[in-house]
Coordinates of C-alpha atoms in Angstrom, one line a residue:
Chain A
M29 CA -20.1 40.4 11.5
L30 CA -21.4 38.7 8.3
P31 CA -24.8 37.7 7.2
A32 CA -25.9 34.1 8.1
L33 CA -25.7 31.5 5.3
S34 CA -29.3 30.4 5.0
R35 CA -29.1 28.7 1.6
V36 CA -26.3 26.3 0.8
A37 CA -25.9 24.1 -2.3
V38 CA -23.8 20.9 -2.6
C39 CA -23.2 20.0 -6.2
G40 CA -21.6 16.8 -7.7
G41 CA -21.1 15.4 -11.1
T42 CA -20.2 18.7 -12.7
H43 CA -17.7 16.5 -14.4
G44 CA -19.6 13.2 -15.0
N45 CA -16.6 11.0 -14.4
E46 CA -15.4 12.5 -11.1
L47 CA -17.2 9.9 -9.1
S48 CA -16.8 10.9 -5.4
G49 CA -19.1 13.8 -5.9
V50 CA -21.5 11.8 -8.1
Y51 CA -21.9 9.1 -5.4
L52 CA -22.0 11.6 -2.6
V53 CA -24.9 13.4 -4.3
H54 CA -26.6 10.1 -5.0
E55 CA -26.4 9.2 -1.3
R56 CA -27.6 12.5 -0.1
L57 CA -30.6 12.4 -2.5
K58 CA -31.4 8.8 -1.5
R59 CA -31.3 9.6 2.2
R60 CA -33.5 12.7 1.6
K61 CA -36.1 10.5 -0.1
K62 CA -36.0 7.9 2.7
S63 CA -36.4 10.2 5.7
Q64 CA -37.6 13.7 5.5
V65 CA -34.8 14.9 7.8
M66 CA -35.0 18.5 8.7
E67 CA -31.5 19.8 8.4
P68 CA -30.7 22.9 10.4
V69 CA -29.4 24.5 7.2
A70 CA -31.4 24.4 4.0
V71 CA -29.1 22.4 1.7
V72 CA -29.9 22.0 -1.9
T73 CA -28.2 18.9 -3.4
V74 CA -27.7 19.0 -7.2
M75 CA -26.4 16.5 -9.8
S76 CA -24.9 19.2 -12.1
N77 CA -24.4 17.3 -15.4
P78 CA -26.7 14.3 -15.4
R79 CA -26.0 13.4 -19.1
A80 CA -22.3 13.3 -18.5
V81 CA -22.8 11.3 -15.3
Q82 CA -24.9 8.8 -17.1
R83 CA -22.2 8.3 -19.7
C84 CA -19.4 8.5 -17.2
V85 CA -17.6 11.2 -19.2
R86 CA -16.2 14.6 -18.1
Y87 CA -18.7 16.3 -20.4
T88 CA -20.8 15.5 -23.5
E89 CA -20.1 18.5 -25.7
T90 CA -18.3 21.2 -23.8
D91 CA -16.9 21.5 -20.3
L92 CA -19.8 22.5 -18.0
N93 CA -17.4 24.0 -15.5
R94 CA -16.3 26.6 -18.0
C95 CA -19.8 27.8 -18.8
F96 CA -20.5 30.2 -16.0
T97 CA -19.0 33.5 -17.1
H98 CA -21.5 36.3 -17.3
A99 CA -21.2 36.3 -21.0
M100 CA -22.0 32.6 -21.4
L101 CA -24.9 32.9 -18.9
S102 CA -26.4 35.6 -21.0
L103 CA -26.3 33.7 -24.3
S104 CA -29.7 33.6 -26.1
A105 CA -31.4 30.3 -26.7
S106 CA -30.2 30.1 -30.3
E107 CA -26.6 30.7 -29.2
Q108 CA -26.7 27.9 -26.7
T109 CA -25.1 25.4 -29.0
S110 CA -24.4 22.6 -26.6
Y111 CA -26.1 20.6 -23.8
E112 CA -23.8 22.1 -21.3
L113 CA -24.5 25.7 -22.3
V114 CA -28.2 25.0 -21.8
R115 CA -27.6 23.3 -18.5
S116 CA -25.4 26.1 -17.2
Q117 CA -28.3 28.5 -17.6
E118 CA -30.7 26.1 -15.9
L119 CA -28.2 25.8 -13.0
N120 CA -27.9 29.6 -12.9
S121 CA -31.7 29.9 -12.6
L122 CA -31.7 27.2 -9.9
L123 CA -28.8 28.4 -7.8
G124 CA -28.4 32.0 -8.9
P125 CA -28.9 34.2 -10.8
K126 CA -25.1 34.9 -10.4
G127 CA -24.5 38.3 -9.0
S128 CA -28.0 38.8 -7.7
A129 CA -29.5 38.9 -4.1
E130 CA -31.4 35.6 -4.8
A131 CA -28.2 33.6 -5.4
M132 CA -27.3 30.7 -3.1
D133 CA -25.3 32.0 -0.1
L134 CA -22.7 29.2 -0.5
I135 CA -22.0 26.7 -3.3
C136 CA -19.7 23.8 -2.7
D137 CA -18.9 22.0 -5.9
L138 CA -17.4 18.5 -5.6
H139 CA -14.5 17.5 -7.9
N140 CA -11.8 14.8 -8.1
T141 CA -8.4 15.1 -9.7
T142 CA -5.8 12.6 -10.9
A143 CA -3.2 14.9 -9.2
N144 CA -1.9 14.2 -5.7
M145 CA -3.5 17.3 -4.2
G146 CA -5.2 16.0 -1.1
L147 CA -8.2 18.3 -0.4
C148 CA -8.2 21.7 -1.9
L149 CA -10.8 24.5 -1.8
I150 CA -10.5 26.4 -5.0
T151 CA -12.0 29.9 -5.3
Y152 CA -11.8 33.3 -6.9
S153 CA -11.1 35.4 -3.8
D154 CA -8.3 35.6 -1.3
S155 CA -10.4 37.8 1.0
D156 CA -13.6 35.8 1.3
W157 CA -13.6 35.3 5.1
I158 CA -16.3 32.7 4.9
C159 CA -14.3 30.5 2.5
L160 CA -11.0 31.1 4.4
H161 CA -12.6 30.3 7.8
I162 CA -14.1 27.1 6.3
C163 CA -10.7 26.1 5.1
K164 CA -9.2 26.8 8.6
Y165 CA -11.9 24.7 10.2
L166 CA -11.4 21.8 7.8
Q167 CA -7.6 21.9 8.2
A168 CA -8.0 21.4 12.0
R169 CA -10.6 18.6 11.7
A170 CA -10.2 16.5 8.5
Q171 CA -8.9 13.3 10.2
H172 CA -10.8 10.3 9.1
P173 CA -8.8 9.7 7.0
R174 CA -6.1 12.3 7.8
T175 CA -6.3 14.7 4.9
D176 CA -4.1 17.7 3.9
V177 CA -6.4 20.7 3.2
R178 CA -5.2 23.8 1.2
Y179 CA -6.7 27.0 -0.2
I180 CA -6.1 27.8 -3.9
H181 CA -7.0 31.2 -5.3
Y182 CA -7.5 32.1 -9.0
D183 CA -7.3 35.8 -9.3
I184 CA -10.1 36.3 -11.8
P185 CA -12.9 38.9 -11.4
R186 CA -16.3 37.4 -10.6
S187 CA -17.9 38.2 -13.9
E188 CA -15.2 36.3 -15.8
A189 CA -15.1 33.5 -13.3
Y190 CA -16.2 30.5 -15.3
S191 CA -17.0 27.8 -12.8
L192 CA -20.2 26.7 -11.1
D193 CA -19.1 27.8 -7.6
S194 CA -19.0 31.4 -8.8
V195 CA -22.8 31.5 -9.1
G196 CA -23.2 31.7 -5.3
K197 CA -22.5 34.7 -3.2
H198 CA -19.7 32.5 -1.7
G199 CA -18.5 29.4 -3.3
F200 CA -15.6 27.0 -3.9
A201 CA -14.7 23.9 -5.7
M202 CA -13.8 21.1 -3.3
E203 CA -11.2 19.2 -5.2
I204 CA -9.9 15.8 -3.8
G205 CA -7.2 13.6 -5.3
P206 CA -5.5 11.5 -6.4
Q207 CA -8.2 9.4 -8.0
P208 CA -8.4 8.2 -11.6
H209 CA -11.5 9.4 -13.4
G210 CA -14.3 6.9 -13.8
L211 CA -13.6 5.0 -10.6
I212 CA -14.3 5.4 -6.9
R213 CA -11.7 4.9 -4.1
A214 CA -13.2 4.3 -0.7
N215 CA -10.6 6.4 1.1
I216 CA -11.2 9.4 -1.2
F217 CA -15.0 9.1 -0.9
M218 CA -14.7 9.0 2.9
A219 CA -12.5 12.1 2.9
M220 CA -15.0 14.0 0.8
Q221 CA -17.9 12.8 2.8
E222 CA -16.3 13.9 6.0
A223 CA -15.3 17.3 4.5
V224 CA -18.8 18.0 3.4
Q225 CA -20.1 17.1 6.8
L226 CA -17.6 19.4 8.5
L227 CA -18.6 22.1 6.1
L228 CA -22.2 21.8 7.0
D229 CA -21.3 21.7 10.7
W230 CA -19.4 24.9 10.3
V231 CA -22.3 26.6 8.6
R232 CA -24.7 25.5 11.3
L233 CA -22.3 26.8 14.0
F234 CA -21.8 30.0 12.1
N235 CA -25.5 30.5 11.7
S236 CA -26.1 29.9 15.4
G237 CA -24.0 32.8 16.3
A238 CA -20.7 31.1 17.2
Q239 CA -17.7 33.3 16.9
F240 CA -14.8 31.9 14.9
E241 CA -11.4 33.2 16.0
G242 CA -9.1 34.9 13.5
G243 CA -5.8 33.5 12.5
S244 CA -3.9 33.0 9.3
V245 CA -4.3 30.7 6.2
D246 CA -1.7 29.9 3.6
V247 CA -3.2 30.9 0.2
Y248 CA -1.8 29.5 -3.1
T249 CA -2.5 32.0 -5.9
L250 CA -2.2 30.7 -9.5
V251 CA 0.6 32.4 -11.4
K252 CA 0.8 30.4 -14.6
N253 CA 0.2 27.1 -16.3
I254 CA 2.9 25.0 -18.0
D255 CA 2.2 22.8 -21.0
Y256 CA 3.8 19.6 -22.0
P257 CA 6.8 19.8 -24.4
R258 CA 5.3 19.0 -27.8
D259 CA 6.5 18.0 -31.2
P260 CA 6.6 21.3 -33.3
H261 CA 4.8 19.6 -36.3
T262 CA 2.3 17.2 -34.9
H263 CA 1.8 18.9 -31.5
T264 CA 1.7 15.6 -29.8
I265 CA 3.3 15.3 -26.3
I266 CA 6.9 14.2 -26.3
A267 CA 7.6 14.0 -22.6
A268 CA 5.9 13.1 -19.3
V269 CA 6.1 14.9 -16.0
H270 CA 9.4 13.9 -14.5
P271 CA 9.4 11.2 -11.8
D272 CA 11.0 13.7 -9.4
L273 CA 8.0 16.0 -9.8
Q274 CA 5.2 13.5 -10.3
D275 CA 2.9 13.4 -7.2
R276 CA 4.8 16.2 -5.5
D277 CA 2.0 18.8 -5.6
F278 CA 2.7 21.7 -3.3
C279 CA 6.4 20.9 -3.0
L280 CA 8.4 24.0 -3.9
L281 CA 9.8 23.8 -7.5
H282 CA 13.1 25.7 -7.9
P283 CA 14.7 27.0 -11.1
G284 CA 16.8 24.1 -12.5
D285 CA 14.6 21.3 -10.9
P286 CA 13.6 18.5 -13.2
M287 CA 10.1 19.0 -14.7
F288 CA 9.7 16.6 -17.7
L289 CA 11.3 13.4 -18.9
S290 CA 11.1 12.9 -22.6
F291 CA 10.0 9.6 -24.0
S292 CA 13.6 9.2 -25.3
G293 CA 15.0 9.7 -21.8
E294 CA 16.1 13.4 -21.6
T295 CA 15.4 15.5 -18.6
L296 CA 13.9 19.0 -19.1
R297 CA 14.2 21.4 -16.3
Y298 CA 12.1 24.3 -14.9
K299 CA 13.5 27.5 -16.6
G300 CA 11.5 30.0 -14.6
K301 CA 13.3 32.6 -12.4
E302 CA 11.1 32.3 -9.3
P303 CA 10.6 29.2 -7.1
L304 CA 6.9 28.4 -7.2
Y305 CA 4.5 25.8 -5.9
P306 CA 3.2 23.2 -8.5
F307 CA -0.3 21.8 -8.3
F308 CA -2.7 19.9 -10.7
I309 CA 0.5 18.0 -11.7
N310 CA -0.6 15.5 -14.4
E311 CA -4.3 16.0 -14.3
S312 CA -5.7 13.8 -17.2
A313 CA -8.4 16.3 -18.1
Y314 CA -5.9 19.1 -18.6
Y315 CA -4.0 17.4 -21.4
E316 CA -6.5 18.8 -23.9
K317 CA -6.3 22.2 -22.2
A318 CA -2.5 22.2 -22.7
V319 CA -1.7 22.2 -19.0
A320 CA 0.8 19.7 -17.5
L321 CA 0.9 21.6 -14.2
S322 CA 0.0 24.9 -12.6
L323 CA 2.3 27.1 -10.6
A324 CA 1.4 29.2 -7.6
R325 CA 2.8 31.7 -5.2
R326 CA 2.1 31.1 -1.5
R327 CA 1.5 33.7 1.1
K328 CA -0.1 33.9 4.5
V329 CA -3.4 35.7 4.7
E330 CA -4.5 37.1 8.0
I331 CA -8.2 36.5 8.6
P332 CA -10.3 38.4 11.2
A333 CA -12.6 36.8 13.8
I334 CA -16.1 36.4 12.3
R335 CA -19.6 35.9 13.6
S336 CA -23.0 35.9 11.9
S337 CA -25.1 39.0 12.3
R338 CA -28.3 36.9 12.9
M339 CA -28.7 35.1 16.2
Chain B
M12 CA 15.2 -31.6 -17.7
E13 CA 13.1 -31.9 -20.8
L14 CA 14.3 -29.9 -23.8
I15 CA 11.9 -28.8 -26.5
T16 CA 12.9 -27.4 -29.9
L17 CA 10.8 -24.7 -31.3
P18 CA 11.1 -22.7 -34.5
A19 CA 13.1 -19.4 -34.2
L20 CA 10.9 -16.3 -34.2
H21 CA 11.0 -14.4 -37.5
R22 CA 8.7 -11.5 -37.2
M23 CA 7.1 -9.7 -34.3
A24 CA 4.8 -6.7 -33.6
V25 CA 4.5 -4.3 -30.7
C26 CA 1.0 -2.8 -30.5
G27 CA -0.1 0.2 -28.4
G28 CA -3.4 2.1 -28.1
T29 CA -5.5 -1.0 -28.4
H30 CA -7.4 1.0 -25.8
G31 CA -7.1 4.6 -26.8
N32 CA -6.7 6.0 -23.3
E33 CA -4.0 3.6 -22.1
M34 CA -1.2 6.0 -22.6
S35 CA 2.1 4.2 -22.1
G36 CA 1.5 2.2 -25.3
V37 CA 0.2 5.2 -27.2
F38 CA 3.5 7.0 -26.6
L39 CA 5.9 4.0 -26.6
V40 CA 4.9 3.0 -30.2
P41 CA 5.9 6.3 -31.7
E42 CA 9.1 6.3 -29.6
L43 CA 10.0 2.9 -31.0
E44 CA 9.5 4.3 -34.5
R45 CA 11.7 7.3 -33.6
Q46 CA 14.4 4.9 -32.5
R47 CA 14.1 3.0 -35.8
K48 CA 14.5 6.3 -37.8
E49 CA 17.5 7.3 -35.7
K50 CA 19.4 4.0 -35.5
G51 CA 18.0 1.7 -38.2
D52 CA 16.3 -1.7 -38.1
A53 CA 19.4 -3.4 -36.8
I54 CA 18.6 -2.2 -33.2
W55 CA 16.1 -5.1 -33.1
P56 CA 16.8 -8.8 -33.2
I57 CA 14.1 -9.5 -35.8
P58 CA 11.9 -7.4 -38.1
L59 CA 9.6 -5.4 -35.8
T60 CA 6.2 -4.0 -36.9
T61 CA 4.8 -1.2 -34.7
V62 CA 1.1 -0.6 -34.6
L63 CA -1.3 1.9 -33.1
S64 CA -4.2 -0.5 -32.9
N65 CA -7.2 1.8 -32.5
P66 CA -6.3 5.2 -34.1
Q67 CA -9.8 6.7 -33.7
A68 CA -10.0 5.9 -30.0
I69 CA -6.5 7.3 -29.5
K70 CA -7.6 10.5 -31.3
E71 CA -10.5 10.8 -28.9
C72 CA -8.5 9.6 -25.9
K73 CA -11.2 7.0 -25.2
R74 CA -11.0 3.3 -24.5
Y75 CA -13.0 2.6 -27.7
V76 CA -15.4 4.3 -30.1
D77 CA -18.2 1.7 -30.7
K78 CA -17.0 -1.5 -29.0
D79 CA -14.0 -2.7 -27.0
L80 CA -11.4 -3.6 -29.7
N81 CA -9.7 -6.1 -27.4
R82 CA -12.8 -8.3 -27.4
C83 CA -13.1 -8.5 -31.2
F84 CA -10.6 -11.1 -32.0
T85 CA -12.6 -14.3 -31.6
S86 CA -12.6 -16.5 -34.7
A87 CA -16.4 -15.8 -35.0
I88 CA -16.0 -12.0 -35.0
L89 CA -13.0 -12.1 -37.3
S90 CA -15.0 -14.0 -39.9
S91 CA -18.3 -12.1 -39.6
P92 CA -19.5 -10.3 -42.7
I93 CA -19.0 -6.5 -42.8
T94 CA -22.1 -4.4 -43.3
D95 CA -22.9 -0.7 -43.0
S96 CA -23.8 -1.1 -39.4
T97 CA -20.6 -3.0 -38.4
P98 CA -18.9 -1.3 -35.5
Y99 CA -15.7 0.6 -36.2
E100 CA -13.7 -1.8 -34.0
V101 CA -14.9 -4.9 -35.7
R102 CA -13.8 -3.5 -39.0
R103 CA -10.5 -2.6 -37.4
A104 CA -10.1 -6.0 -35.9
Q105 CA -10.4 -7.6 -39.3
E106 CA -7.9 -5.1 -40.7
L107 CA -5.4 -6.0 -37.9
N108 CA -6.1 -9.7 -38.6
T109 CA -5.1 -9.2 -42.2
L110 CA -2.0 -7.2 -41.2
L111 CA -0.8 -9.5 -38.4
G112 CA -2.6 -12.8 -39.0
P113 CA -4.6 -14.4 -40.2
K114 CA -5.2 -15.9 -36.8
Q115 CA -4.5 -19.6 -36.5
T116 CA -2.7 -19.8 -39.9
N117 CA 1.0 -20.3 -40.7
D118 CA 1.2 -16.8 -42.1
A119 CA 0.4 -15.2 -38.8
I120 CA 3.1 -13.1 -37.2
D121 CA 5.2 -15.0 -34.7
M122 CA 4.7 -12.7 -31.7
I123 CA 2.4 -9.8 -30.8
C124 CA 3.3 -7.9 -27.7
D125 CA 0.2 -5.8 -26.9
L126 CA 0.7 -2.9 -24.5
H127 CA -1.9 -2.0 -21.8
N128 CA -2.3 0.1 -18.7
T129 CA -4.6 -0.5 -15.8
T130 CA -5.8 1.7 -12.9
A131 CA -5.2 -1.4 -10.7
N132 CA -2.0 -1.8 -8.7
M133 CA -0.7 -4.7 -10.8
G134 CA 2.9 -3.7 -11.4
L135 CA 4.0 -5.4 -14.7
S136 CA 1.7 -8.3 -15.4
I137 CA 2.2 -10.6 -18.4
I138 CA -1.1 -12.0 -19.6
C139 CA -1.2 -15.0 -21.9
Y140 CA -3.7 -17.6 -23.0
S141 CA -2.2 -21.0 -22.3
H142 CA 0.1 -22.7 -19.8
T143 CA 1.6 -24.7 -22.7
N144 CA 2.7 -21.5 -24.5
W145 CA 6.4 -22.1 -23.6
I146 CA 7.6 -19.0 -25.4
C147 CA 5.4 -16.8 -23.3
L148 CA 6.1 -18.5 -20.0
H149 CA 9.8 -18.3 -20.7
I150 CA 9.5 -14.6 -21.4
F151 CA 7.8 -14.2 -18.1
K152 CA 10.6 -16.1 -16.3
Y153 CA 13.2 -13.8 -18.0
L154 CA 11.3 -10.6 -17.2
Q155 CA 10.7 -11.5 -13.6
A156 CA 14.5 -12.1 -13.1
K157 CA 15.6 -9.1 -15.0
I158 CA 13.2 -6.4 -14.0
T159 CA 13.6 -5.1 -10.4
T160 CA 11.9 -1.7 -10.6
V161 CA 8.3 -3.2 -10.4
P162 CA 6.9 -6.6 -9.4
V163 CA 6.4 -8.9 -12.4
R164 CA 3.7 -11.5 -12.4
L165 CA 2.1 -14.0 -14.8
V166 CA -1.7 -14.1 -15.5
L167 CA -3.0 -17.1 -17.4
L168 CA -6.4 -17.1 -19.0
N169 CA -6.6 -20.7 -20.2
I170 CA -9.1 -20.1 -23.0
P171 CA -8.9 -22.1 -26.3
I172 CA -7.3 -20.0 -29.0
G173 CA -10.5 -19.8 -31.2
D174 CA -12.4 -18.3 -28.3
A175 CA -9.5 -16.0 -27.3
Y176 CA -10.8 -12.5 -27.8
S177 CA -7.8 -10.2 -27.5
L178 CA -5.4 -8.8 -30.1
E179 CA -2.4 -10.9 -29.2
S180 CA -4.2 -14.1 -29.9
V181 CA -3.8 -13.3 -33.6
S182 CA -0.1 -14.2 -33.4
K183 CA 1.4 -17.6 -32.8
Y184 CA 2.9 -16.6 -29.4
G185 CA 1.1 -13.5 -28.1
I186 CA 1.4 -11.7 -24.8
S187 CA -0.1 -8.6 -23.2
L188 CA 2.0 -6.4 -21.1
E189 CA -0.3 -4.8 -18.5
V190 CA 1.3 -2.0 -16.4
G191 CA -0.4 -0.2 -13.5
P192 CA -1.5 1.7 -11.6
Q193 CA -2.0 4.6 -14.0
P194 CA -5.2 6.6 -14.5
Q195 CA -6.7 6.5 -18.0
G196 CA -5.7 9.4 -20.2
V197 CA -2.5 10.0 -18.1
V198 CA 1.1 9.2 -18.9
R199 CA 3.3 8.7 -15.8
A200 CA 7.0 8.7 -16.4
D201 CA 7.6 5.8 -14.0
I202 CA 4.9 3.6 -15.6
F203 CA 6.1 4.5 -19.1
N204 CA 9.7 3.5 -18.1
A205 CA 8.5 0.2 -16.7
M206 CA 6.7 -0.5 -20.0
K207 CA 9.8 0.4 -22.0
E208 CA 11.9 -1.8 -19.8
G209 CA 9.4 -4.6 -20.3
V210 CA 9.5 -4.3 -24.1
N211 CA 13.3 -4.1 -24.2
A212 CA 13.5 -7.2 -22.0
V213 CA 11.2 -9.1 -24.4
L214 CA 13.4 -8.1 -27.3
D215 CA 16.5 -9.2 -25.4
W216 CA 14.9 -12.6 -24.8
V217 CA 14.0 -13.0 -28.5
K218 CA 17.6 -12.3 -29.3
N219 CA 18.8 -14.9 -26.8
F220 CA 16.3 -17.4 -28.0
N221 CA 17.0 -16.9 -31.7
S222 CA 20.8 -17.3 -31.1
G223 CA 20.1 -21.0 -30.5
E224 CA 21.3 -21.1 -26.9
V225 CA 19.4 -23.5 -24.6
I226 CA 17.0 -21.5 -22.4
E227 CA 16.8 -23.3 -19.1
G228 CA 13.4 -24.4 -17.9
G229 CA 12.3 -24.3 -14.3
D230 CA 9.4 -23.5 -12.1
V231 CA 7.1 -20.5 -12.6
E232 CA 4.1 -19.4 -10.7
A233 CA 1.0 -18.3 -12.5
F234 CA -2.3 -16.7 -11.5
M235 CA -5.1 -18.5 -13.3
F236 CA -8.4 -16.5 -13.6
K237 CA -11.3 -18.4 -12.0
K238 CA -14.1 -15.9 -11.6
T239 CA -15.1 -12.3 -11.3
V240 CA -16.8 -10.3 -8.5
D241 CA -19.1 -7.4 -9.2
Y242 CA -19.8 -4.4 -7.0
P243 CA -22.8 -4.6 -4.8
R244 CA -25.5 -2.7 -6.7
D245 CA -28.8 -1.0 -6.1
P246 CA -31.4 -3.6 -7.3
E247 CA -33.5 -1.0 -9.1
T248 CA -31.0 1.5 -10.6
K249 CA -28.1 -1.0 -10.8
T250 CA -25.6 1.7 -9.7
P251 CA -22.8 0.5 -7.4
I252 CA -23.6 1.1 -3.7
A253 CA -20.1 0.3 -2.4
A254 CA -16.5 0.9 -3.2
V255 CA -13.6 -1.6 -2.9
H256 CA -12.7 -1.7 0.8
P257 CA -9.7 0.4 1.8
Q258 CA -8.1 -2.8 3.1
L259 CA -8.4 -4.5 -0.3
Q260 CA -7.7 -1.5 -2.5
D261 CA -4.3 -1.7 -4.2
R262 CA -3.6 -5.2 -2.8
D263 CA -3.7 -7.0 -6.1
F264 CA -2.3 -10.6 -5.9
C265 CA -2.6 -10.8 -2.2
L266 CA -4.6 -13.7 -0.7
L267 CA -8.3 -13.0 0.0
K268 CA -9.6 -15.3 2.8
R269 CA -13.1 -15.9 4.1
G270 CA -14.1 -13.0 6.4
D271 CA -11.7 -10.5 4.8
P272 CA -13.2 -7.1 3.9
M273 CA -14.1 -6.7 0.2
F274 CA -16.3 -3.6 -0.1
L275 CA -17.3 -0.6 2.0
T276 CA -20.8 0.7 1.2
F277 CA -21.3 4.4 0.9
S278 CA -23.3 4.3 4.1
G279 CA -20.3 2.8 5.9
E280 CA -20.9 -1.0 6.1
T281 CA -18.3 -3.6 5.4
V282 CA -19.1 -6.4 3.0
R283 CA -16.8 -9.5 3.5
Y284 CA -15.6 -12.3 1.3
E285 CA -17.8 -15.3 2.2
E286 CA -16.4 -18.1 0.1
E287 CA -14.4 -21.0 1.6
E288 CA -11.7 -21.0 -1.0
P289 CA -9.0 -18.4 -0.5
L290 CA -8.1 -16.8 -3.9
H291 CA -6.0 -13.9 -5.2
P292 CA -7.8 -10.7 -6.4
V293 CA -6.4 -9.2 -9.6
F294 CA -7.5 -6.0 -11.5
I295 CA -8.9 -4.5 -8.3
N296 CA -10.8 -1.4 -9.2
E297 CA -10.1 -1.1 -12.9
A298 CA -12.1 1.8 -14.1
A299 CA -12.9 0.2 -17.5
Y300 CA -14.5 -2.8 -15.8
Y301 CA -17.3 -1.0 -14.0
E302 CA -19.4 -1.3 -17.2
K303 CA -18.5 -5.0 -17.5
G304 CA -19.8 -5.6 -14.0
I305 CA -16.3 -6.5 -12.6
A306 CA -14.9 -5.1 -9.3
F307 CA -12.0 -7.6 -9.5
H308 CA -11.0 -11.0 -10.8
L309 CA -10.2 -13.9 -8.5
A310 CA -7.3 -16.1 -9.4
Q311 CA -5.8 -19.3 -8.2
K312 CA -2.1 -19.4 -7.8
Q313 CA -0.7 -22.4 -9.7
P314 CA 2.9 -23.5 -10.1
W315 CA 4.0 -24.8 -13.5
T316 CA 7.2 -26.5 -14.5
I317 CA 8.3 -25.4 -17.9
P318 CA 10.8 -27.3 -20.1
S319 CA 14.0 -26.0 -21.4
I320 CA 13.6 -24.7 -25.0
Q321 CA 15.9 -24.1 -27.9
A322 CA 15.4 -22.4 -31.2
K323 CA 15.6 -24.8 -34.1
K324 CA 17.8 -23.2 -36.8
V325 CA 16.1 -23.5 -40.2

């Protein structure tokens, strides 16, 4: 038995050039204006970084989706040295405060990636039954178009969790790719639109007292990030993700498998000891964060049946 | 078949990073320099200058800083006076014109090969200004026969050279190599390799041409740009209200006929192509063209017969 989710937020444009979320939020706000539809769940729709959206850039001064640690949310006005730091505190007032009883019950933050990841729910917990059940529900129903749905877990304590979704009592980033930044692909938009609709359907059903059967969900837990090979003097990249690895997110990478192909034609191989699952392979925004790909361990997590405690 | 003699090519340039976030060129130019350091100038058939066209945009990994550099090479902009408020790219265009031009003079470099990427599914597209630019059309014919890893196509702009606005128009025989699909800011190994293959094939062709052998003419097919189509937009906010339709997305160079789907609105309606004349869409969903009001170009497919050519030994 878990408390009902009475307040849900759908956020887009946290990165201003990840356009599926930007246009989805646009559409929701437009429809809200036209018809005062009473939704069975109170959904707050938010354009997280309007200035970045207006300029169609990821961020204007600093990455908004790294500004939600407890430390950053407690910076004084004089310490808020960027637009995004100011904005993160505004969003924390609107949707939080993080860690308090007033925070949104559930935040779904919409993102796109240039990596071939299908649809992923990315969150900080591997035992949040709400998030895990939502994943299971989406996996069974995301059909138009047919979309692979996976659950990614970053093992970071809540106070150090840096992204917008960590402000809610439950939250996840809904990440869909591949889509280049700064453009919108119809099939990706439709997949996100359907997933958000399914999410709200689930919340409505959950709140109405429906019981969701237990089962198991594959959880991918981040183990480490791998940077591009770089020139030791200039630090510029000297290789690209190998063609045998490119687009093969969630295909097991074994020690000795090709990872990079240098611009002069040499293959560089995975030197780790443990086979791991790669994801965020060749995400353009991660070049500056020194991440060519992330590697995860996969395990099955058993989830109990759940039902809301309010009928 | 008609045989035309043309001067041998003496100097050429390969330029990358004309748009700072089109990464194949940004990385291929330093790789060419590395090859030069390792093996010497003799690896190339003629003296080759490599250029990173827009260093500031490359540093910031953006298309441009103030203004699209690849629209700054008209004769008018190249001769405009420089003031304190002159955009960075206009200054840079004039520097490049001094380095590689001056445009439309005898001192201009013989060939510029300018490297670009697109988010559109265009394979390797060779873009040039004129259907009488026999050198460029022959290069296309050669690349189309030699390169099998990606489809190779010819796009003709047919703009008089004075009005031609892009970097390669500074040279006597300029071409753009446009390879996609690749997101901006990303380097994909397969796309990089296609670009590398393209540049190597151009250099091979230059070697063959300069050797004095007769390069056989024949028929080529070109896509001539006719017009552009914008996204349907909200009349007040001007933001797009539709995306390229899934049945058109990624189908660059196919034939678009009346009644075919073009756009899918965010509320689920299909917008169809209503014109009588079937045309070929190119640059479908190029991220950089949203701000230029272009969802795709429409082109007419045109066959051309090109004469045999031979380098005149001086």
